[in-house]
Short mmCIF file of C-alpha atoms in Angstrom, two decimals:
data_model
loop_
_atom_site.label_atom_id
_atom_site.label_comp_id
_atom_site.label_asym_id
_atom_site.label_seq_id
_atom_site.Cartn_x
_atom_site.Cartn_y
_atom_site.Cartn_z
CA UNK A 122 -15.38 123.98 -105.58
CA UNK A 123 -13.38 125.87 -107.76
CA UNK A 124 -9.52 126.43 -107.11
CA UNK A 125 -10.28 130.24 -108.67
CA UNK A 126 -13.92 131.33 -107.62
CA UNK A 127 -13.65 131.93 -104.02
CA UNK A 128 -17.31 130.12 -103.09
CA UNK A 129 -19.02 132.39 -100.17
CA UNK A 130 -19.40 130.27 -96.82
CA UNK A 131 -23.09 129.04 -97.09
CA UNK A 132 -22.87 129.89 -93.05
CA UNK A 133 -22.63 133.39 -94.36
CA UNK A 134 -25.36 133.86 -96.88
CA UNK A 135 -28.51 134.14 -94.47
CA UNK A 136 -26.52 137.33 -92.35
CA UNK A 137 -25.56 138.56 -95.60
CA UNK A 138 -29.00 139.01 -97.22
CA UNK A 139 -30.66 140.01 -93.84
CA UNK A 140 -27.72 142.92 -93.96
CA UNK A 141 -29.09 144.48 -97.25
CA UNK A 142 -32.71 144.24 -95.66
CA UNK A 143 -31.62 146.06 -93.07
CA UNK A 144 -30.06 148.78 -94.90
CA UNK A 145 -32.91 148.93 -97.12
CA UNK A 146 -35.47 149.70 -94.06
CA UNK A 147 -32.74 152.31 -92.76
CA UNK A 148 -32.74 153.99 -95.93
CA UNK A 149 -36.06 153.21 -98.57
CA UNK A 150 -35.82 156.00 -100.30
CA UNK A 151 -32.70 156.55 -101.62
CA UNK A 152 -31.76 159.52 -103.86
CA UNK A 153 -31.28 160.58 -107.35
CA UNK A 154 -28.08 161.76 -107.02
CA UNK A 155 -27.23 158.76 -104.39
CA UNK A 156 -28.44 156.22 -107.41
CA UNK A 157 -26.73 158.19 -109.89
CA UNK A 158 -23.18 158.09 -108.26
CA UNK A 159 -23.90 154.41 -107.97
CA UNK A 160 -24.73 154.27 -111.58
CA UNK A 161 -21.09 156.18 -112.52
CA UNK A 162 -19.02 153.79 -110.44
CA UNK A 163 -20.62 150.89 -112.06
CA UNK A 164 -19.87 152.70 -115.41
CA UNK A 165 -16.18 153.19 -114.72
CA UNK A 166 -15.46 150.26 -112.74
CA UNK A 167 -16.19 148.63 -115.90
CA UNK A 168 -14.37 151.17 -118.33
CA UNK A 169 -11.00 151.36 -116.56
CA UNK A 170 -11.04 147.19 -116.29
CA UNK A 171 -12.80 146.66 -119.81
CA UNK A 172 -8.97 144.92 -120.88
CA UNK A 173 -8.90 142.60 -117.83
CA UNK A 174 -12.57 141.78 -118.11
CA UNK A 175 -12.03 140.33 -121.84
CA UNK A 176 -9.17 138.33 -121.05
CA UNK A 177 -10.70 136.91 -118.33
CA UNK A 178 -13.11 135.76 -120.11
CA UNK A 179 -11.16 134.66 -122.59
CA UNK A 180 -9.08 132.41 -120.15
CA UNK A 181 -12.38 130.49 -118.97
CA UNK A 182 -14.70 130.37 -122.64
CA UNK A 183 -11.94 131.20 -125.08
CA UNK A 184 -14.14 133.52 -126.04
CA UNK A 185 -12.41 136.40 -128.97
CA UNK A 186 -12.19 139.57 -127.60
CA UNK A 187 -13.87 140.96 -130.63
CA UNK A 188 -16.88 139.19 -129.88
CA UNK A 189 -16.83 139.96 -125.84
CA UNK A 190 -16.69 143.74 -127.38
CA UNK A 191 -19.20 143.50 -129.43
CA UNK A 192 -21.77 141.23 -127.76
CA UNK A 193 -21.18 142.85 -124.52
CA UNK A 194 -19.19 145.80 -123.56
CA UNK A 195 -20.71 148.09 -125.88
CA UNK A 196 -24.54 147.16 -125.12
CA UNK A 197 -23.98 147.29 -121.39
CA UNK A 198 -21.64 150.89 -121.90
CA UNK A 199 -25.61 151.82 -124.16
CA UNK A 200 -27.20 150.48 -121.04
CA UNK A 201 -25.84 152.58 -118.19
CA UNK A 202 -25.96 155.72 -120.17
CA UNK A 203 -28.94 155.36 -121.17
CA UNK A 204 -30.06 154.98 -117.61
CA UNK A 205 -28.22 157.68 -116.34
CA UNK A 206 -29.39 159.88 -118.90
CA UNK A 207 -32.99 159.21 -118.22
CA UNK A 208 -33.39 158.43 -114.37
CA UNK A 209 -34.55 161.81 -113.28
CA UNK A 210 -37.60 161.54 -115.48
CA UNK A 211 -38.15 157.98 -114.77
CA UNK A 212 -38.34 158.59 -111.33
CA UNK A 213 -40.67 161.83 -111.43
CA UNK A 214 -44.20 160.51 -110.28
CA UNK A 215 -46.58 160.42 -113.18
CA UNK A 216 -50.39 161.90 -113.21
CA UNK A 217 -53.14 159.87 -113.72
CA UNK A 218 -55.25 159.74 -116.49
CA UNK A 219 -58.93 159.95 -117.35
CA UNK A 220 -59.71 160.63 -114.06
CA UNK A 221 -63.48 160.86 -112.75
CA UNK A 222 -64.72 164.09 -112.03
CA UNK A 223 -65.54 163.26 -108.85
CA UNK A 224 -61.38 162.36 -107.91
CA UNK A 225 -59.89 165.30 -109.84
CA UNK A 226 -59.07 167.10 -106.37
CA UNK A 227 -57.38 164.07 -104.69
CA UNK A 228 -54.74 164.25 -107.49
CA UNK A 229 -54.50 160.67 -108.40
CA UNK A 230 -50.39 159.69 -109.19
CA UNK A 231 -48.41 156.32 -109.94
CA UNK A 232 -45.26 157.06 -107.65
CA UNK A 233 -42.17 154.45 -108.46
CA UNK A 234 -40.87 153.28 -105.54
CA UNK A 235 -38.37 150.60 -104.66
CA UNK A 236 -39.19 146.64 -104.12
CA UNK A 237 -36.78 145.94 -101.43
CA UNK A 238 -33.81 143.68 -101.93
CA UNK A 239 -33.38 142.03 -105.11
CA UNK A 240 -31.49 138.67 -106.03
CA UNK A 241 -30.09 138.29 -109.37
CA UNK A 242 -28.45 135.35 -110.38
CA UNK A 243 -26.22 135.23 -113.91
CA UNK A 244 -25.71 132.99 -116.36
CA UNK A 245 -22.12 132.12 -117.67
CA UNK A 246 -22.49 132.43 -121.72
CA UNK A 247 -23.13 136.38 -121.11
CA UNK A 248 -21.76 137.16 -117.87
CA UNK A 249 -21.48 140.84 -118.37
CA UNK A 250 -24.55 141.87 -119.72
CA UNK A 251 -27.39 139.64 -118.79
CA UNK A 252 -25.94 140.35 -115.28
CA UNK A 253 -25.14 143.84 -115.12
CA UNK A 254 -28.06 145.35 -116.93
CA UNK A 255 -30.49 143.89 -114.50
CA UNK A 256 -28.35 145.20 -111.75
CA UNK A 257 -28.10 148.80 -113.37
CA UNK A 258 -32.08 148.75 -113.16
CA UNK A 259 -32.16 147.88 -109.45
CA UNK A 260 -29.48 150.05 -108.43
CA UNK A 261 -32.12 152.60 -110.59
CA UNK A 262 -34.89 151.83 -108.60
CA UNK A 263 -33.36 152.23 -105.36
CA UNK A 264 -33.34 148.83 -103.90
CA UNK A 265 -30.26 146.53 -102.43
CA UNK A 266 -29.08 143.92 -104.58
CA UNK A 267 -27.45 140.29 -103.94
CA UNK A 268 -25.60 139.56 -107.03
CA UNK A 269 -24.84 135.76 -107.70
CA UNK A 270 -22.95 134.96 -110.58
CA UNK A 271 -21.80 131.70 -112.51
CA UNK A 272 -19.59 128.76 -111.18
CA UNK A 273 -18.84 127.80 -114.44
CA UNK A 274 -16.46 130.41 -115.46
CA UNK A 275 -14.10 131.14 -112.33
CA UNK A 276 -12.09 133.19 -113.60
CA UNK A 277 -14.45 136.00 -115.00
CA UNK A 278 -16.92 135.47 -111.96
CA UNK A 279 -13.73 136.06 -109.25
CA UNK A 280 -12.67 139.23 -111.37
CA UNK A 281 -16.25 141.38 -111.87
CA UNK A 282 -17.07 140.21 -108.43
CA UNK A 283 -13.88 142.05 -106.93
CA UNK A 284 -14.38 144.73 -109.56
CA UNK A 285 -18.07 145.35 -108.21
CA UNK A 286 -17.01 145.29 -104.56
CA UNK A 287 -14.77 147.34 -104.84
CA UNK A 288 -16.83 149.92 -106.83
CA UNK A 289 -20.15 149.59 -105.41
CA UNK A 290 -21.53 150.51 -101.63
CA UNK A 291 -21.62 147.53 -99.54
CA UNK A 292 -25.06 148.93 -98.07
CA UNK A 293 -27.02 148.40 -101.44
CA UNK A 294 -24.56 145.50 -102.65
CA UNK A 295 -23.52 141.82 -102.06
CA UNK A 296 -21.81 139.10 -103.82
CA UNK A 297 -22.70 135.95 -103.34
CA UNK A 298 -20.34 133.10 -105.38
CA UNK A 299 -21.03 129.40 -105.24
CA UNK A 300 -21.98 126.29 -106.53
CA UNK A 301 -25.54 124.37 -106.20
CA UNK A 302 -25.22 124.53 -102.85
CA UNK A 303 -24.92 128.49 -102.29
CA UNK A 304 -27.87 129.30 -104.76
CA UNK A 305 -29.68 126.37 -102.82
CA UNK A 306 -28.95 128.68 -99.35
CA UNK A 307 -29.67 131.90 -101.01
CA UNK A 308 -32.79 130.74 -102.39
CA UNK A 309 -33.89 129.88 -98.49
CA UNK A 310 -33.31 133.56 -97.97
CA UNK A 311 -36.59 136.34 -98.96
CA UNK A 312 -36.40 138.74 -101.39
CA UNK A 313 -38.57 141.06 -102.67
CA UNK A 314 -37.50 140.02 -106.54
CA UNK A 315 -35.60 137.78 -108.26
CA UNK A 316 -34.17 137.56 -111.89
CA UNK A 317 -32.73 134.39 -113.37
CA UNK A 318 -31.05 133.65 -116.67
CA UNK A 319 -30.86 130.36 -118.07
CA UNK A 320 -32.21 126.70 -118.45
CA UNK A 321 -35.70 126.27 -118.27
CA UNK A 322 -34.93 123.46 -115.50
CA UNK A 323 -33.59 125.59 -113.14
CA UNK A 324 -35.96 128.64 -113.89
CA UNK A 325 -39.07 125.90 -112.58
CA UNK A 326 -36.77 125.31 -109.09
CA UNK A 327 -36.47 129.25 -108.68
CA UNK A 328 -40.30 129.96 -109.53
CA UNK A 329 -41.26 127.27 -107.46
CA UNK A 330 -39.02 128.04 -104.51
CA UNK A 331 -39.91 131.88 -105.59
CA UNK A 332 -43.95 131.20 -105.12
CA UNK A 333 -43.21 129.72 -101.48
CA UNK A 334 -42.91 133.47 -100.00
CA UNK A 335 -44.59 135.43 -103.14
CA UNK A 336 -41.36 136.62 -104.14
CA UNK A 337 -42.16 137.97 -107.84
CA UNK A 338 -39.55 136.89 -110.30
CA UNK A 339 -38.49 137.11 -113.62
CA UNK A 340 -37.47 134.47 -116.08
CA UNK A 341 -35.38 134.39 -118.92
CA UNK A 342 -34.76 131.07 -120.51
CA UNK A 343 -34.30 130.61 -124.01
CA UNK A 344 -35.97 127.99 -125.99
CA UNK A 345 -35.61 127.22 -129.92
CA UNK A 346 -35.85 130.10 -131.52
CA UNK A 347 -36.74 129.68 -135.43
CA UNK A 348 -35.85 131.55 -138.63
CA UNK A 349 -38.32 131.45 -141.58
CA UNK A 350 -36.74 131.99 -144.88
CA UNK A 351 -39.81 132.70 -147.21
CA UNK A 352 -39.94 132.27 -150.86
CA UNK A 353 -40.11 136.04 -151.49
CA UNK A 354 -36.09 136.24 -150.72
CA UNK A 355 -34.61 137.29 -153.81
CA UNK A 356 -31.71 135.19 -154.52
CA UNK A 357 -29.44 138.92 -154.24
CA UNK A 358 -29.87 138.77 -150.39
CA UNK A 359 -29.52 134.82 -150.11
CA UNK A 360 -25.89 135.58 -148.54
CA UNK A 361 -26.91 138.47 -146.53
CA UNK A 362 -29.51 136.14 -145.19
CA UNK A 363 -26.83 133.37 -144.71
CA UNK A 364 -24.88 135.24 -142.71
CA UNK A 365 -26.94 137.22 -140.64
CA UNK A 366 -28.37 133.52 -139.61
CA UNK A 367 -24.31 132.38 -139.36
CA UNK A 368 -23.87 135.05 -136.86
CA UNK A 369 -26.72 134.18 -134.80
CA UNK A 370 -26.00 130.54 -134.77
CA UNK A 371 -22.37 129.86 -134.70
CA UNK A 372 -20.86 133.46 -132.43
CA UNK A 373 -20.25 132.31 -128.90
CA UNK A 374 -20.26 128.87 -130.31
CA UNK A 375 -23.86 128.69 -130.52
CA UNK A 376 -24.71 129.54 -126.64
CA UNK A 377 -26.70 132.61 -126.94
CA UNK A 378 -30.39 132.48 -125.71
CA UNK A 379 -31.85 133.70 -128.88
CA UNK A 380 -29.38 132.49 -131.33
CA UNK A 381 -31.03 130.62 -134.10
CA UNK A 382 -31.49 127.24 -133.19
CA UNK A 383 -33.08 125.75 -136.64
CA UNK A 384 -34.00 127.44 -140.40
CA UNK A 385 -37.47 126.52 -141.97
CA UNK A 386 -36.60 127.07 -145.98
CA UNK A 387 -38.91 127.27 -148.59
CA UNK A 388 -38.32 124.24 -150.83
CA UNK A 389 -37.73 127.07 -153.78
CA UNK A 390 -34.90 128.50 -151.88
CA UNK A 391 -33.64 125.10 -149.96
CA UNK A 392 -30.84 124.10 -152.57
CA UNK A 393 -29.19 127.30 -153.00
CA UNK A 394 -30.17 128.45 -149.26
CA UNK A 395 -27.37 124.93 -148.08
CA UNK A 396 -25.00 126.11 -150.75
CA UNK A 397 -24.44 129.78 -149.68
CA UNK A 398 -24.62 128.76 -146.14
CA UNK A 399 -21.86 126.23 -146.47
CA UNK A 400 -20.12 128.84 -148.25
CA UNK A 401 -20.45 131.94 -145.90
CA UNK A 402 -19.44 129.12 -142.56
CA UNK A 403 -16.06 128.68 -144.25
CA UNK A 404 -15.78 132.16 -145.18
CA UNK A 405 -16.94 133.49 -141.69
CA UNK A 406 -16.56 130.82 -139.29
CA UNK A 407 -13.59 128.60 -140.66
CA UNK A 408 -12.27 128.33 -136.65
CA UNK A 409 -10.69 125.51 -134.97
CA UNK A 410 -9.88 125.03 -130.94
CA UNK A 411 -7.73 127.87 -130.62
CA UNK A 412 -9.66 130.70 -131.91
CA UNK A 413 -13.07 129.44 -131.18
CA UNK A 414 -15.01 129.92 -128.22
CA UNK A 415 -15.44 127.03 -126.17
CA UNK A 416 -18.46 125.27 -125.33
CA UNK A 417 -18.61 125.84 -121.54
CA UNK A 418 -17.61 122.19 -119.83
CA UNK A 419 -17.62 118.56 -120.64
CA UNK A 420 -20.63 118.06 -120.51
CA UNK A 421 -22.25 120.58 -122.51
CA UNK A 422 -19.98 119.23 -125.25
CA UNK A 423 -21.02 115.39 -124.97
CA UNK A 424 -24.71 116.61 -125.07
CA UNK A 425 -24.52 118.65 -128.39
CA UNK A 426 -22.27 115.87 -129.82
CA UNK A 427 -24.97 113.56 -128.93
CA UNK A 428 -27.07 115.51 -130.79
CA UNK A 429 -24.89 115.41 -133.90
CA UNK A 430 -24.42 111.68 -133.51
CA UNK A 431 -27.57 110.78 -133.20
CA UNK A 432 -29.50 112.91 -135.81
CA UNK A 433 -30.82 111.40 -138.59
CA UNK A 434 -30.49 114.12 -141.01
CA UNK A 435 -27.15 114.85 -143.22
CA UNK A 436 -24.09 116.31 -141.96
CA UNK A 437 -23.06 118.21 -144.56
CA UNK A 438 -20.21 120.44 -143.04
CA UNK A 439 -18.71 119.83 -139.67
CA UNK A 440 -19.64 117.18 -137.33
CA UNK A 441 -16.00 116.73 -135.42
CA UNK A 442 -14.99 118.06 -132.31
CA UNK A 443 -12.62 117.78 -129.60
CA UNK A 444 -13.82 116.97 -126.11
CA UNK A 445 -10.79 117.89 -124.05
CA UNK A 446 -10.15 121.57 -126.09
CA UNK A 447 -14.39 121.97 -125.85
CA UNK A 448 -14.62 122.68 -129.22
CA UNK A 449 -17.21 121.37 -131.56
CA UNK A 450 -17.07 122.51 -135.72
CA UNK A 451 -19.41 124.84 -137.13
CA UNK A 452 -21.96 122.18 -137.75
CA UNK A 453 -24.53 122.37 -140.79
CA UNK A 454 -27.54 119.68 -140.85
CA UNK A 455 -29.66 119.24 -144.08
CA UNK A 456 -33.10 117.12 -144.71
CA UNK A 457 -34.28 117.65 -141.15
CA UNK A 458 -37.46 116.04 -140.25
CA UNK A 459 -39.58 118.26 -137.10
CA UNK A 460 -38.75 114.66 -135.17
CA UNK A 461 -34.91 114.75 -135.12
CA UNK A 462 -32.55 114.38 -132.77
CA UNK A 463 -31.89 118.13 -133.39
CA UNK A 464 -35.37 119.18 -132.43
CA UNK A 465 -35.81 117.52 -129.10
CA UNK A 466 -34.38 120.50 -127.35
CA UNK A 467 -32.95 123.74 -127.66
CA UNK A 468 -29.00 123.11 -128.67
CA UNK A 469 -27.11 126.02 -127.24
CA UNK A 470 -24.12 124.92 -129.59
CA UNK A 471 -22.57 125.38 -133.00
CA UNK A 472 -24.93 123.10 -135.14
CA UNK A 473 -27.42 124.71 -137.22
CA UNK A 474 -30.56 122.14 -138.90
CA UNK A 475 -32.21 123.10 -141.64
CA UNK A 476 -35.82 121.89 -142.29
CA UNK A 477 -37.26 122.34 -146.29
CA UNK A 478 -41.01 122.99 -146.23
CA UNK A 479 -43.85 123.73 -148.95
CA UNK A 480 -46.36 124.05 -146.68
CA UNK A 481 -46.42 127.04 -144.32
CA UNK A 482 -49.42 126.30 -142.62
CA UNK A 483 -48.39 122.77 -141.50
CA UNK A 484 -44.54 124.32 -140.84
CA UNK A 485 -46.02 126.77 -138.63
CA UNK A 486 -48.31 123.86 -137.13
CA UNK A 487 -44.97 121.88 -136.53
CA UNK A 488 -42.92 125.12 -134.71
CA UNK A 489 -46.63 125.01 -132.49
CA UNK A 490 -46.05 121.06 -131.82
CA UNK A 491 -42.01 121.50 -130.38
CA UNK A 492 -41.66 124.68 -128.90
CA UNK A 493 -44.69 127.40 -129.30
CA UNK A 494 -43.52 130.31 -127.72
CA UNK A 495 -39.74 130.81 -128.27
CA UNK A 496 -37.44 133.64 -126.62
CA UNK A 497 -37.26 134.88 -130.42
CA UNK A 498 -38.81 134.66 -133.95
CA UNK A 499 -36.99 135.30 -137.00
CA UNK A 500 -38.65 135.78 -140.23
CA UNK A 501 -36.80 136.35 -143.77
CA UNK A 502 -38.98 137.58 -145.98
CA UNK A 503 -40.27 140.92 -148.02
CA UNK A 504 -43.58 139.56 -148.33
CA UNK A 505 -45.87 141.25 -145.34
CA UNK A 506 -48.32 138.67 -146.07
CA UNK A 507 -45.74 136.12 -144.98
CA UNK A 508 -44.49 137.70 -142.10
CA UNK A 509 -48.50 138.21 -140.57
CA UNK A 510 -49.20 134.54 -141.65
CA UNK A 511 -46.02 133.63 -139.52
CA UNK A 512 -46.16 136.24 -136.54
CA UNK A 513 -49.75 136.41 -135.74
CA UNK A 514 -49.86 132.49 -135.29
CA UNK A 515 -46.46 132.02 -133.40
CA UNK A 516 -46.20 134.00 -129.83
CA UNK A 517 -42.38 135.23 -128.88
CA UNK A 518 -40.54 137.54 -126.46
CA UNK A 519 -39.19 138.77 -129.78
CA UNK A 520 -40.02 138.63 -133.56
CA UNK A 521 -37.08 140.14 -135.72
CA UNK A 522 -37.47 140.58 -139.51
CA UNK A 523 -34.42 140.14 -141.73
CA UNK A 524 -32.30 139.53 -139.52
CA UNK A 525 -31.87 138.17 -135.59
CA UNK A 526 -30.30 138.86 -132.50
CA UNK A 527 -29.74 142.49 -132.58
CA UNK A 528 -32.61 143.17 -130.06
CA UNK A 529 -30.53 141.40 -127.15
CA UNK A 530 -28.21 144.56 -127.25
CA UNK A 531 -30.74 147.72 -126.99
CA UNK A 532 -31.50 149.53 -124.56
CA UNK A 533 -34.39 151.06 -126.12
CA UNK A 534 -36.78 147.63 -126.26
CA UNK A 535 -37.86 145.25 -123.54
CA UNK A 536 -36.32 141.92 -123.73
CA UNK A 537 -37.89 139.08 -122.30
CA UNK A 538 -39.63 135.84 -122.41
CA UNK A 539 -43.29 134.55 -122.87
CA UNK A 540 -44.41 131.18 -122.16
CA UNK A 541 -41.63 128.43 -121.72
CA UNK A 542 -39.55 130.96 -122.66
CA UNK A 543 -40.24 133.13 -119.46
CA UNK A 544 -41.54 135.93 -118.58
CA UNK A 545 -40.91 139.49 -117.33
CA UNK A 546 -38.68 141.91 -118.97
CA UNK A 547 -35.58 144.59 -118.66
CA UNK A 548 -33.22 146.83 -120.55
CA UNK A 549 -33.75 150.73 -120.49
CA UNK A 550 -36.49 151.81 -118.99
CA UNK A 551 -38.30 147.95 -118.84
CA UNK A 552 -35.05 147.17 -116.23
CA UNK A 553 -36.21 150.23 -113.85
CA UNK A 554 -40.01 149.59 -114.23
CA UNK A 555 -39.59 145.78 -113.14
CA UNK A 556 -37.48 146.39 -110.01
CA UNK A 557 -40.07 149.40 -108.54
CA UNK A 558 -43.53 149.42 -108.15
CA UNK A 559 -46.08 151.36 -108.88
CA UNK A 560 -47.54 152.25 -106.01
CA UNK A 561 -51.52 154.84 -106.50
CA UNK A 562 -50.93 158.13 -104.62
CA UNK A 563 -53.70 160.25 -103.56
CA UNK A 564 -54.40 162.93 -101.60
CA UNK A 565 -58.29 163.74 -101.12
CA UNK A 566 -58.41 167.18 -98.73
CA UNK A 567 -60.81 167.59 -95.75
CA UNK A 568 -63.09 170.11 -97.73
CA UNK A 569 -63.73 167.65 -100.59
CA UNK A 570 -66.21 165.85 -97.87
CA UNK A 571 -69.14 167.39 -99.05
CA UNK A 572 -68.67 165.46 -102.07
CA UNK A 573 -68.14 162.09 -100.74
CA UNK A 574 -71.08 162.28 -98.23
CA UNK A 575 -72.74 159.61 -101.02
CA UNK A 576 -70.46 156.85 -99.28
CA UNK A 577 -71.42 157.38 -95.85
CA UNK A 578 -74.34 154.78 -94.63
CA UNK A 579 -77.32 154.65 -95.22
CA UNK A 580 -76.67 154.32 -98.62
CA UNK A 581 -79.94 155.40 -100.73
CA UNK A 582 -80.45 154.72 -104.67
CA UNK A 583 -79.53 158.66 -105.25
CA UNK A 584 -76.53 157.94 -103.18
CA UNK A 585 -75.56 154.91 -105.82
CA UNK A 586 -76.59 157.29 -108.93
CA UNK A 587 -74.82 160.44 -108.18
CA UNK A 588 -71.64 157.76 -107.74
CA UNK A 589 -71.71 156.92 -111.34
#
């Protein structure tokens, strides 16, 4: 247990989640103005403690406040205006299409109404967003929400979690902070949904546990993500390709679910592809351990430096580290082979391998073999041909062209998962669609019996024809 993260007794968890049941049953249908004010304390909770929440988080991951600005505050700011912006009309019920003749006076509508209560639980690399975007979208939809956050970084976990209680209405809202243990409790609870962020590992315990009381969920949980760098580059954009691939390997140190975790190169491009990206890591990311962000314990560091010790490629910039500060060099692998060290599993750290191919086909056949459907697909190229060869064969929750990660941040796009990557998605509109349901509203009135009469037994062939 943490001496900063005040764990919830487990003794409390089951009376807390059956509290947020209760409330929901009291009051199902909450309203758009009710939601809204919700929505604006959220916003501002976050606004008037946007200082505090960067340097917390810059006491537990090291993390520049730059790049907690960038990566975070400003998305999730995009996120809750957006949502306020557009609830009224997201909540309206919709008509139904094409409808049959025969049901045009019942009226057929998709209503959106709330799932229930709703567990989410947060990872620590993006603490702010991955979090509070999902909970913007239940708060949207109208349900109660138990809100488990990350052990692993005390100090920003114990902050937002006092920030949020104090903001939000304890009648929709619950913390819940812990260990293994806790999330092992809470999972014993029912919910009506539940969104996870993080290893694939833990995402099969939750679906599993999830399946045991139907309790829908939604997964997101990385994977390698690829970038293609096509021959059709022109060697003009080589370091605007360099460092748009820089940025989406090495910010965060690495531990972003859809960073980059390997480059396939064209073996026209390979040579000069190494030398501009050696040149743009120095230029860009020339950090040490005091103004890098910190891989997030021990052990995360002795598994990427594993990784690095045990690859067979060349280690052409980087390498070093130091275990006590948790910081690992901007690492740059060359002559990677599809069965290195490096391609055994995603990294989630500063190390970026670089694989030279000839052959698309059989590189595409090789990104099939390790991982086939990553959380994202990058693809450098300005030849269409290339990026249909590449995208129609290789299934992602994202594909991004000339450039990568950008899509995590907008609220205008669903992000998600497919395959081992997970699945379900959120942001914008995608976060209130997957915490309501659509639920078929119609009315039919008494007078419309005459035309029904068909159904009522016995049932004759005319019966079945004038039904078609």
């Amino acid at each position: 247990m943490s001496n900063v993260l005040e764990y919830t007794p487990v003794d409390d968890i089951p009376s807390i989640v059956t509290s947020l049941h209760k409330s929901f049953r009291a009051n199902p249908n909450r309203s758009l103005e009710y939601r809204l004010n919700q929505l604006r304390n959220l916003y501002y909770a976050i606004k008037d403690n946007e200082e505090l929440l960067v340097r917390v988080l810059k006491k537990d991951l090291n993390r520049p406040e730059g790049d907690t600005q960038l990566l975070e505050i400003t998305p999730l700011y995009i996120e809750i205006l957006t949502t306020i912006n557009n609830l009224s009309k997201w909540m309206k019920p919709t008509s139904a299409k094409n409808v049959d003749l025969l049901y045009y006076f019942t009226s057929p509508k998709i209503a959106k109404i709330p799932l229930g209560t709703v567990l989410i639980i947060g990872p620590f690399n993006f603490p702010y967003l991955t979090t509070l975007a999902p909970l913007v979208g239940s708060i949207a939809a109208g349900n109660t929400t138990v809100f488990k956050q990350s052990e692993q970084i005390p100090y920003t976990s114990q902050t937002l979690g006092t920030i949020l209680t104090d903001a939000l209405d304890p009648k929709i809202f619950q913390i819940v902070q812990g260990g293994i243990e806790e999330t092992t409790v809470l999972l014993n609870q029912k919910f009506d949904k539940i969104i996870y962020t993080g290893s694939g590992k833990v995402g099969r315990i939750i679906a599993s546990k999830a399946a045991e009381t139907l309790t829908p969920t939604i997964l997101e949980l990385g994977g390698k993500s690829p970038a293609f760098v096509t021959p059709s580059v022109q060697p003009k954009d080589l370091k605007t390709v360099c460092k748009r691939i820089a940025f989406t390997r090495f910010a965060n140190a690495g531990q972003i679910c859809v960073s980059t975790d390997y480059c396939i190169v064209h073996d026209s491009l390979y040579d000069e592809f190494v030398d501009m990206m050696k040149l743009v890591i120095k230029e860009l990311y020339d950090v040490d351990e005091t103004n890098s962000t910190k891989l997030v314990n021990k052990n995360a560091w002795d598994r990427v430096m594993n990784i690095i010790r045990n690859t067979k490629s060349d280690v052409v910039l980087g390498g070093d580290g130091d275990r006590e500060a948790r910081f690992i060099q901007p690492t740059l692998l060359t002559n990677v082979s599809f069965d290195d060290a490096s391609m055994k599993e995603e990294i989630f750290g500063p190390v970026l391998p670089v694989i030279k191919y000839s052959d698309l086909q059989h590189s595409i056949d090789n990104v099939l073999d390790i991982a086939d459907t990553p959380l994202a697909l990058y693809i450098y190229s300005k030849s269409s041909k290339e990026i249909e060869t590449i995208s129609s064969q290789i299934r992602s929750g994202a594909l991004v062209v000339n450039d990568g990660v950008i899509h995590g941040g907008l609220a205008c796009v669903p992000f998600g998962g497919v395959g081992e990557s997970g699945y379900g998605s959120y942001h914008g509109k995608w976060s209130f669609d997957a915490f309501s349901h659509e639920r078929a509203v119609l009315k039919n009135p008494f007078w419309t019996d005459i035309l029904f009469e068909s159904k009522y037994p016995p049932i004759t062939k005319m019966d079945l024809k004038l039904n078609l």
